[in-house]
Every structure is written in structure tokens, then in C-alpha cells.
Amino acid sequence: QVQLVESGGGLVQPGGSLRLSCAASGSGFSIYVMGWYRQAPGKQRELVATIAPGNIMYYADSVKGRFTISRDNAKKTGYLQMNSLKPEDTAVYYCNILRSLKGPGIVNWGQGTQVTVSS
């Protein structure tokens, strides 16, 4: 029943910051694990970060200490705060709901939001 729409991507210089949003519609958002994925050109989609009910979180090693995942159940919105961005963070970022803390995704993939880190 949940549908998700990503926003907040853009072009930033290395070391910059972006805040991505994942707006949900439908019922049941608060009971799901929510996650962010990304896919760079020529690479497989990878799991970046997740947050489960009770604020249990997972981060990929590549983003630990730089990215922060959060959610506002009242607003049915998830967030990914990205700091100290690197060129290798360049990718299309997608949000989804997951079967467990480390995936896989359940909802059909949407358009995602493009993040480009370049000088």
C-alpha cells in the first residue's frame, strides 16, 4: 500500500552536503524498515542505510560517519543527510521499504533522485 517519492538530489562540490527526502503515501509506513539505495553508472544497486522501528540503524561501511538516516512517522517521510560528500557518492539514490534491516526492497523502484559530486 505504500508508495515512495524521492527528492533533494543535485550537484555539489566534494565536501558539500545534501539532504534527501522520501515522501510516503498510503498506510503502514511506520511499521516498515525504510532504506536508501544507490546505483552508480555501470554498477549494481547497493544498500546505503536503513532504519527500523525502534530507531535501529544500519550503514554501509562506505558512508559511516558521513551519512545519517532518519524518519518522521507523523509526516510519513524519511531522510538521508549526506555530509562530506565524495565523487564516489555520485549515483541515483532510491528509497524503499525492506523485509529486514539489510533488505531486500519491497516496493517497485521509482525514479530516484540524482546526486552528483564534482568539482
Coordinates of N, CA, C and O in Angstrom, one line a residue:
Q1 N 0.8 -1.2 0.0 CA 0.0 0.0 0.0 C 0.8 1.3 0.0 O 0.3 2.4 -0.3
V2 N 2.1 1.2 0.3 CA 3.0 2.3 0.4 C 3.6 2.7 -0.9 O 4.1 1.8 -1.6
Q3 N 3.6 4.0 -1.3 CA 4.3 4.5 -2.4 C 5.3 5.5 -2.0 O 5.0 6.3 -1.0
L4 N 6.4 5.6 -2.6 CA 7.5 6.5 -2.2 C 8.0 7.4 -3.3 O 8.1 6.9 -4.4
V5 N 8.3 8.6 -3.0 CA 8.9 9.6 -3.9 C 10.1 10.2 -3.3 O 10.0 10.8 -2.3
E6 N 11.2 10.1 -4.0 CA 12.5 10.7 -3.6 C 12.6 12.1 -4.1 O 12.2 12.5 -5.2
S7 N 13.3 13.0 -3.4 CA 13.7 14.3 -3.8 C 14.9 14.8 -3.0 O 15.3 14.2 -2.1
G8 N 15.5 15.9 -3.5 CA 16.6 16.6 -2.8 C 17.9 16.4 -3.4 O 18.9 17.0 -2.9
G9 N 18.0 15.7 -4.5 CA 19.3 15.5 -5.1 C 19.8 16.8 -5.8 O 19.0 17.7 -5.9
G10 N 21.0 16.7 -6.3 CA 21.5 17.9 -7.0 C 23.0 17.7 -7.3 O 23.6 16.7 -7.0
L11 N 23.6 18.8 -7.7 CA 25.1 18.9 -8.0 C 25.7 19.6 -6.9 O 25.4 20.8 -6.5
V12 N 26.7 19.0 -6.3 CA 27.5 19.6 -5.2 C 29.0 19.4 -5.4 O 29.4 18.4 -6.0
Q13 N 29.8 20.2 -4.8 CA 31.2 20.0 -4.8 C 31.7 19.0 -3.7 O 31.0 18.8 -2.8
P14 N 32.8 18.4 -3.9 CA 33.3 17.5 -2.9 C 33.4 18.2 -1.6 O 33.8 19.4 -1.5
G15 N 33.0 17.5 -0.5 CA 33.0 18.1 0.8 C 31.7 18.7 1.2 O 31.4 19.1 2.3
G16 N 30.8 18.9 0.2 CA 29.5 19.5 0.4 C 28.5 18.6 1.0 O 28.8 17.4 1.3
S17 N 27.3 19.1 1.2 CA 26.2 18.3 1.9 C 24.9 18.4 1.1 O 24.6 19.4 0.4
L18 N 24.1 17.4 1.2 CA 22.7 17.3 0.7 C 21.8 16.6 1.6 O 22.3 15.7 2.4
R19 N 20.6 16.9 1.6 CA 19.6 16.2 2.4 C 18.5 15.7 1.5 O 17.8 16.4 0.8
L20 N 18.4 14.3 1.4 CA 17.4 13.7 0.6 C 16.1 13.4 1.4 O 16.2 13.1 2.6
S21 N 15.0 13.5 0.7 CA 13.7 13.2 1.4 C 13.0 12.1 0.6 O 13.2 11.9 -0.6
C22 N 12.3 11.3 1.4 CA 11.5 10.2 0.9 C 10.1 10.3 1.4 O 9.8 10.0 2.6
A23 N 9.2 10.8 0.6 CA 7.8 11.0 1.0 C 6.9 9.8 0.7 O 6.9 9.3 -0.4
A24 N 6.2 9.4 1.7 CA 5.4 8.2 1.6 C 3.9 8.5 1.5 O 3.5 9.5 2.1
S25 N 3.2 7.7 0.8 CA 1.7 7.8 0.8 C 1.2 6.4 1.0 O 1.9 5.4 0.8
G26 N 0.0 6.3 1.5 CA -0.6 5.0 1.8 C -0.5 4.7 3.3 O 0.0 5.5 4.1
S27 N -0.9 3.5 3.7 CA -0.9 3.2 5.1 C 0.3 2.3 5.4 O 0.8 1.6 4.6
G28 N 0.6 2.2 6.7 CA 1.6 1.3 7.2 C 3.0 1.7 7.2 O 3.9 0.9 7.6
F29 N 3.3 3.0 6.9 CA 4.7 3.4 6.8 C 5.5 3.2 8.1 O 6.6 2.8 8.1
S30 N 4.9 3.5 9.2 CA 5.6 3.4 10.5 C 6.0 2.1 10.9 O 6.9 1.9 11.8
I31 N 5.5 1.0 10.4 CA 5.8 -0.3 10.8 C 6.9 -1.0 9.9 O 7.4 -2.1 10.3
Y32 N 7.3 -0.3 8.9 CA 8.3 -0.9 8.0 C 9.7 -0.4 8.3 O 9.9 0.7 8.8
V33 N 10.7 -1.2 7.9 CA 12.1 -0.8 7.8 C 12.1 0.1 6.5 O 11.6 -0.3 5.5
M34 N 12.8 1.2 6.6 CA 12.9 2.1 5.5 C 14.4 2.2 5.2 O 15.3 2.2 6.0
G35 N 14.7 2.2 3.8 CA 16.1 2.2 3.4 C 16.4 3.0 2.3 O 15.5 3.4 1.5
W36 N 17.7 3.4 2.1 CA 18.2 4.2 1.0 C 19.1 3.3 0.2 O 20.0 2.7 0.8
Y37 N 19.0 3.2 -1.1 CA 19.9 2.5 -2.0 C 20.5 3.6 -3.0 O 19.9 4.7 -3.1
R38 N 21.5 3.2 -3.6 CA 22.1 4.0 -4.7 C 22.6 3.1 -5.8 O 23.0 2.0 -5.6
Q39 N 22.6 3.6 -7.0 CA 23.2 2.9 -8.2 C 24.0 3.9 -9.0 O 23.5 4.9 -9.5
A40 N 25.3 3.6 -9.1 CA 26.2 4.4 -9.9 C 26.3 3.8 -11.3 O 26.0 2.6 -11.5
P41 N 26.6 4.6 -12.3 CA 26.7 4.0 -13.7 C 27.7 2.8 -13.8 O 28.8 2.8 -13.2
G42 N 27.2 1.8 -14.4 CA 28.0 0.5 -14.5 C 28.1 -0.3 -13.3 O 28.8 -1.3 -13.3
K43 N 27.4 0.0 -12.2 CA 27.5 -0.8 -11.0 C 26.1 -1.2 -10.6 O 25.1 -0.7 -11.0
Q44 N 26.1 -2.2 -9.7 CA 24.8 -2.8 -9.2 C 24.3 -1.8 -8.1 O 25.0 -1.1 -7.5
R45 N 23.0 -1.9 -7.9 CA 22.4 -1.1 -6.9 C 22.8 -1.6 -5.5 O 22.9 -2.8 -5.3
E46 N 23.2 -0.7 -4.6 CA 23.7 -1.1 -3.3 C 22.9 -0.4 -2.2 O 22.4 0.7 -2.3
L47 N 22.9 -1.1 -1.1 CA 22.2 -0.6 0.1 C 23.1 0.4 0.8 O 24.2 0.0 1.1
V48 N 22.6 1.6 1.1 CA 23.3 2.6 1.8 C 23.1 2.7 3.3 O 24.0 2.7 4.1
A49 N 21.8 2.7 3.6 CA 21.5 2.9 5.0 C 20.0 2.5 5.2 O 19.2 2.6 4.3
T50 N 19.7 2.0 6.4 CA 18.3 1.6 6.8 C 18.0 2.1 8.2 O 18.9 2.2 9.0
I51 N 16.7 2.2 8.5 CA 16.3 2.5 9.8 C 15.0 1.7 10.1 O 14.0 1.7 9.3
A52 N 15.0 0.9 11.2 CA 13.9 0.1 11.5 C 13.1 0.7 12.7 O 13.5 1.6 13.3
P53 N 11.8 0.3 12.9 CA 11.1 0.7 14.0 C 11.9 0.5 15.3 O 12.6 -0.5 15.4
G54 N 11.9 1.5 16.2 CA 12.8 1.5 17.3 C 14.1 2.2 17.1 O 15.0 2.1 17.9
N55 N 14.3 2.8 15.9 CA 15.5 3.5 15.5 C 16.7 2.6 15.5 O 17.8 3.1 15.9
I56 N 16.6 1.4 15.1 CA 17.7 0.5 14.9 C 18.2 0.9 13.5 O 17.4 0.8 12.5
M57 N 19.5 1.1 13.3 CA 20.0 1.6 12.1 C 21.2 0.8 11.5 O 21.9 0.1 12.3
Y58 N 21.3 0.8 10.2 CA 22.4 0.1 9.5 C 23.0 1.1 8.5 O 22.3 1.9 7.8
Y59 N 24.3 1.1 8.4 CA 25.0 1.9 7.4 C 26.1 1.1 6.7 O 26.8 0.3 7.3
A60 N 26.1 1.3 5.4 CA 27.2 0.7 4.6 C 28.6 1.3 5.1 O 28.6 2.4 5.5
D61 N 29.6 0.5 5.1 CA 30.9 0.9 5.5 C 31.4 2.2 4.8 O 32.0 3.1 5.4
S62 N 31.0 2.3 3.6 CA 31.5 3.5 2.8 C 30.9 4.8 3.2 O 31.4 5.9 2.8
V63 N 29.8 4.8 4.0 CA 29.1 6.0 4.3 C 29.1 6.3 5.8 O 28.6 7.3 6.3
K64 N 29.6 5.3 6.6 CA 29.6 5.5 8.1 C 30.4 6.8 8.5 O 31.4 7.0 8.0
G65 N 29.7 7.5 9.4 CA 30.3 8.7 9.9 C 30.1 9.9 9.0 O 30.4 11.1 9.4
R66 N 29.5 9.7 7.8 CA 29.2 10.9 6.9 C 27.7 11.0 6.7 O 27.2 12.1 6.5
F67 N 27.0 9.9 6.6 CA 25.5 9.9 6.3 C 24.7 9.6 7.6 O 25.2 8.9 8.4
T68 N 23.5 10.2 7.7 CA 22.6 10.0 8.8 C 21.2 9.7 8.2 O 20.7 10.6 7.5
I69 N 20.7 8.6 8.6 CA 19.3 8.3 8.2 C 18.4 8.6 9.3 O 18.7 8.4 10.5
S70 N 17.2 9.1 9.0 CA 16.2 9.4 10.0 C 14.8 9.3 9.4 O 14.6 9.1 8.2
R71 N 13.8 9.3 10.2 CA 12.4 9.2 9.7 C 11.5 10.0 10.6 O 11.7 10.2 11.8
D72 N 10.4 10.5 10.1 CA 9.4 11.3 10.8 C 8.1 10.6 10.5 O 7.5 10.8 9.4
N73 N 7.6 9.7 11.3 CA 6.4 8.9 11.0 C 5.2 9.7 10.9 O 4.3 9.4 10.2
A74 N 5.1 10.8 11.7 CA 3.9 11.7 11.7 C 3.8 12.3 10.3 O 2.7 12.5 9.8
K75 N 4.9 12.6 9.7 CA 4.9 13.2 8.3 C 5.0 12.2 7.2 O 5.0 12.5 6.0
K76 N 5.2 10.9 7.6 CA 5.4 9.8 6.6 C 6.5 10.1 5.7 O 6.4 10.0 4.4
T77 N 7.6 10.6 6.2 CA 8.8 11.0 5.4 C 10.1 10.4 6.0 O 10.3 10.5 7.2
G78 N 10.9 9.9 5.2 CA 12.3 9.5 5.6 C 13.3 10.5 5.0 O 13.0 11.2 4.0
Y79 N 14.5 10.5 5.6 CA 15.5 11.4 5.2 C 16.9 10.7 5.2 O 17.1 9.7 5.9
L80 N 17.7 11.3 4.4 CA 19.1 10.9 4.4 C 20.0 12.2 4.3 O 20.0 12.9 3.3
Q81 N 20.6 12.5 5.4 CA 21.5 13.6 5.5 C 22.9 13.2 5.1 O 23.5 12.3 5.7
M82 N 23.5 13.8 4.0 CA 24.7 13.4 3.5 C 25.7 14.5 3.6 O 25.5 15.6 3.1
N83 N 26.8 14.3 4.4 CA 27.8 15.3 4.6 C 29.2 14.8 4.1 O 29.3 13.6 3.8
S84 N 30.1 15.7 3.9 CA 31.4 15.3 3.4 C 31.4 14.5 2.2 O 32.0 13.4 2.1
L85 N 30.6 14.9 1.2 CA 30.4 14.1 0.0 C 31.6 14.0 -0.8 O 32.4 14.9 -0.9
K86 N 31.7 12.8 -1.4 CA 32.9 12.4 -2.3 C 32.4 12.2 -3.7 O 31.3 11.8 -3.9
P87 N 33.3 12.3 -4.7 CA 32.9 12.0 -6.0 C 32.3 10.5 -6.2 O 31.4 10.3 -7.0
E88 N 32.8 9.6 -5.4 CA 32.3 8.2 -5.5 C 30.9 8.1 -4.9 O 30.3 7.0 -5.0
D89 N 30.4 9.1 -4.3 CA 29.0 9.1 -3.9 C 28.0 9.4 -5.0 O 26.8 9.3 -4.8
T90 N 28.5 9.8 -6.1 CA 27.7 10.1 -7.3 C 26.9 8.9 -7.7 O 27.4 7.8 -8.0
A91 N 25.6 9.0 -7.7 CA 24.7 7.9 -8.1 C 23.2 8.4 -8.1 O 23.0 9.6 -7.7
V92 N 22.3 7.6 -8.6 CA 20.9 7.8 -8.4 C 20.5 7.1 -7.1 O 20.8 6.0 -6.8
Y93 N 19.9 7.9 -6.2 CA 19.5 7.4 -4.9 C 18.0 7.1 -4.8 O 17.2 7.9 -5.3
Y94 N 17.7 5.9 -4.3 CA 16.3 5.4 -4.2 C 16.0 5.1 -2.8 O 16.9 4.6 -2.0
C95 N 14.7 5.3 -2.4 CA 14.3 4.8 -1.1 C 13.3 3.7 -1.3 O 12.8 3.5 -2.4
N96 N 13.2 2.9 -0.3 CA 12.3 1.7 -0.4 C 12.0 1.3 1.1 O 12.5 1.8 2.0
I97 N 11.1 0.3 1.2 CA 10.8 -0.4 2.4 C 11.4 -1.8 2.3 O 11.4 -2.3 1.2
L98 N 11.9 -2.4 3.4 CA 12.6 -3.6 3.4 C 12.0 -4.7 4.2 O 11.3 -4.4 5.1
R99 N 12.3 -5.9 3.8 CA 11.8 -7.1 4.6 C 12.5 -7.1 6.0 O 12.0 -7.6 6.9
S100 N 13.8 -6.7 6.0 CA 14.6 -6.7 7.2 C 15.5 -5.6 7.2 O 15.6 -4.7 6.3
L101 N 16.4 -5.5 8.2 CA 17.3 -4.3 8.4 C 18.2 -4.2 7.2 O 18.7 -3.0 6.9
K102 N 18.6 -5.3 6.5 CA 19.6 -5.2 5.4 C 18.9 -5.6 4.1 O 19.6 -6.0 3.2
G103 N 17.6 -5.5 3.9 CA 17.0 -5.7 2.7 C 16.3 -7.0 2.5 O 16.3 -7.8 3.5
P104 N 15.8 -7.3 1.4 CA 15.8 -6.5 0.1 C 14.6 -5.6 0.1 O 13.7 -5.6 1.0
G105 N 14.5 -4.7 -0.9 CA 13.4 -3.8 -1.0 C 12.1 -4.5 -1.5 O 12.1 -5.6 -2.0
I106 N 11.0 -3.9 -1.2 CA 9.7 -4.4 -1.4 C 8.9 -3.7 -2.5 O 8.3 -4.3 -3.4
V107 N 8.9 -2.3 -2.4 CA 8.1 -1.5 -3.3 C 8.8 -1.4 -4.6 O 10.1 -1.4 -4.7
N108 N 8.0 -1.2 -5.7 CA 8.6 -1.0 -7.0 C 9.5 0.2 -7.0 O 9.1 1.2 -6.4
W109 N 10.6 0.1 -7.7 CA 11.5 1.2 -7.8 C 11.0 2.4 -8.5 O 10.3 2.3 -9.6
G110 N 11.1 3.6 -7.9 CA 10.7 4.8 -8.5 C 11.7 5.5 -9.4 O 12.7 4.8 -9.8
Q111 N 11.6 6.8 -9.6 CA 12.6 7.5 -10.4 C 13.9 7.7 -9.7 O 14.9 7.9 -10.4
G112 N 13.9 7.8 -8.4 CA 15.1 8.1 -7.7 C 15.4 9.6 -7.8 O 14.7 10.4 -8.4
T113 N 16.5 10.0 -7.2 CA 17.0 11.4 -7.3 C 18.5 11.4 -7.5 O 19.2 10.7 -6.8
Q114 N 18.9 12.1 -8.5 CA 20.3 12.1 -8.9 C 21.2 13.0 -7.9 O 20.9 14.1 -7.7
V115 N 22.3 12.4 -7.5 CA 23.3 13.1 -6.7 C 24.6 13.1 -7.5 O 25.1 12.0 -7.8
T116 N 25.1 14.2 -7.8 CA 26.4 14.3 -8.5 C 27.3 15.2 -7.7 O 27.1 16.3 -7.3
V117 N 28.5 14.6 -7.4 CA 29.5 15.2 -6.6 C 30.7 15.5 -7.5 O 31.4 14.5 -7.9
S118 N 31.0 16.7 -7.8 CA 32.0 17.0 -8.8 C 32.5 18.5 -8.6 O 31.7 19.3 -8.2
S119 N 33.8 18.7 -8.8 CA 34.4 20.0 -8.8 C 34.4 20.6 -10.2 O 34.8 21.8 -10.4

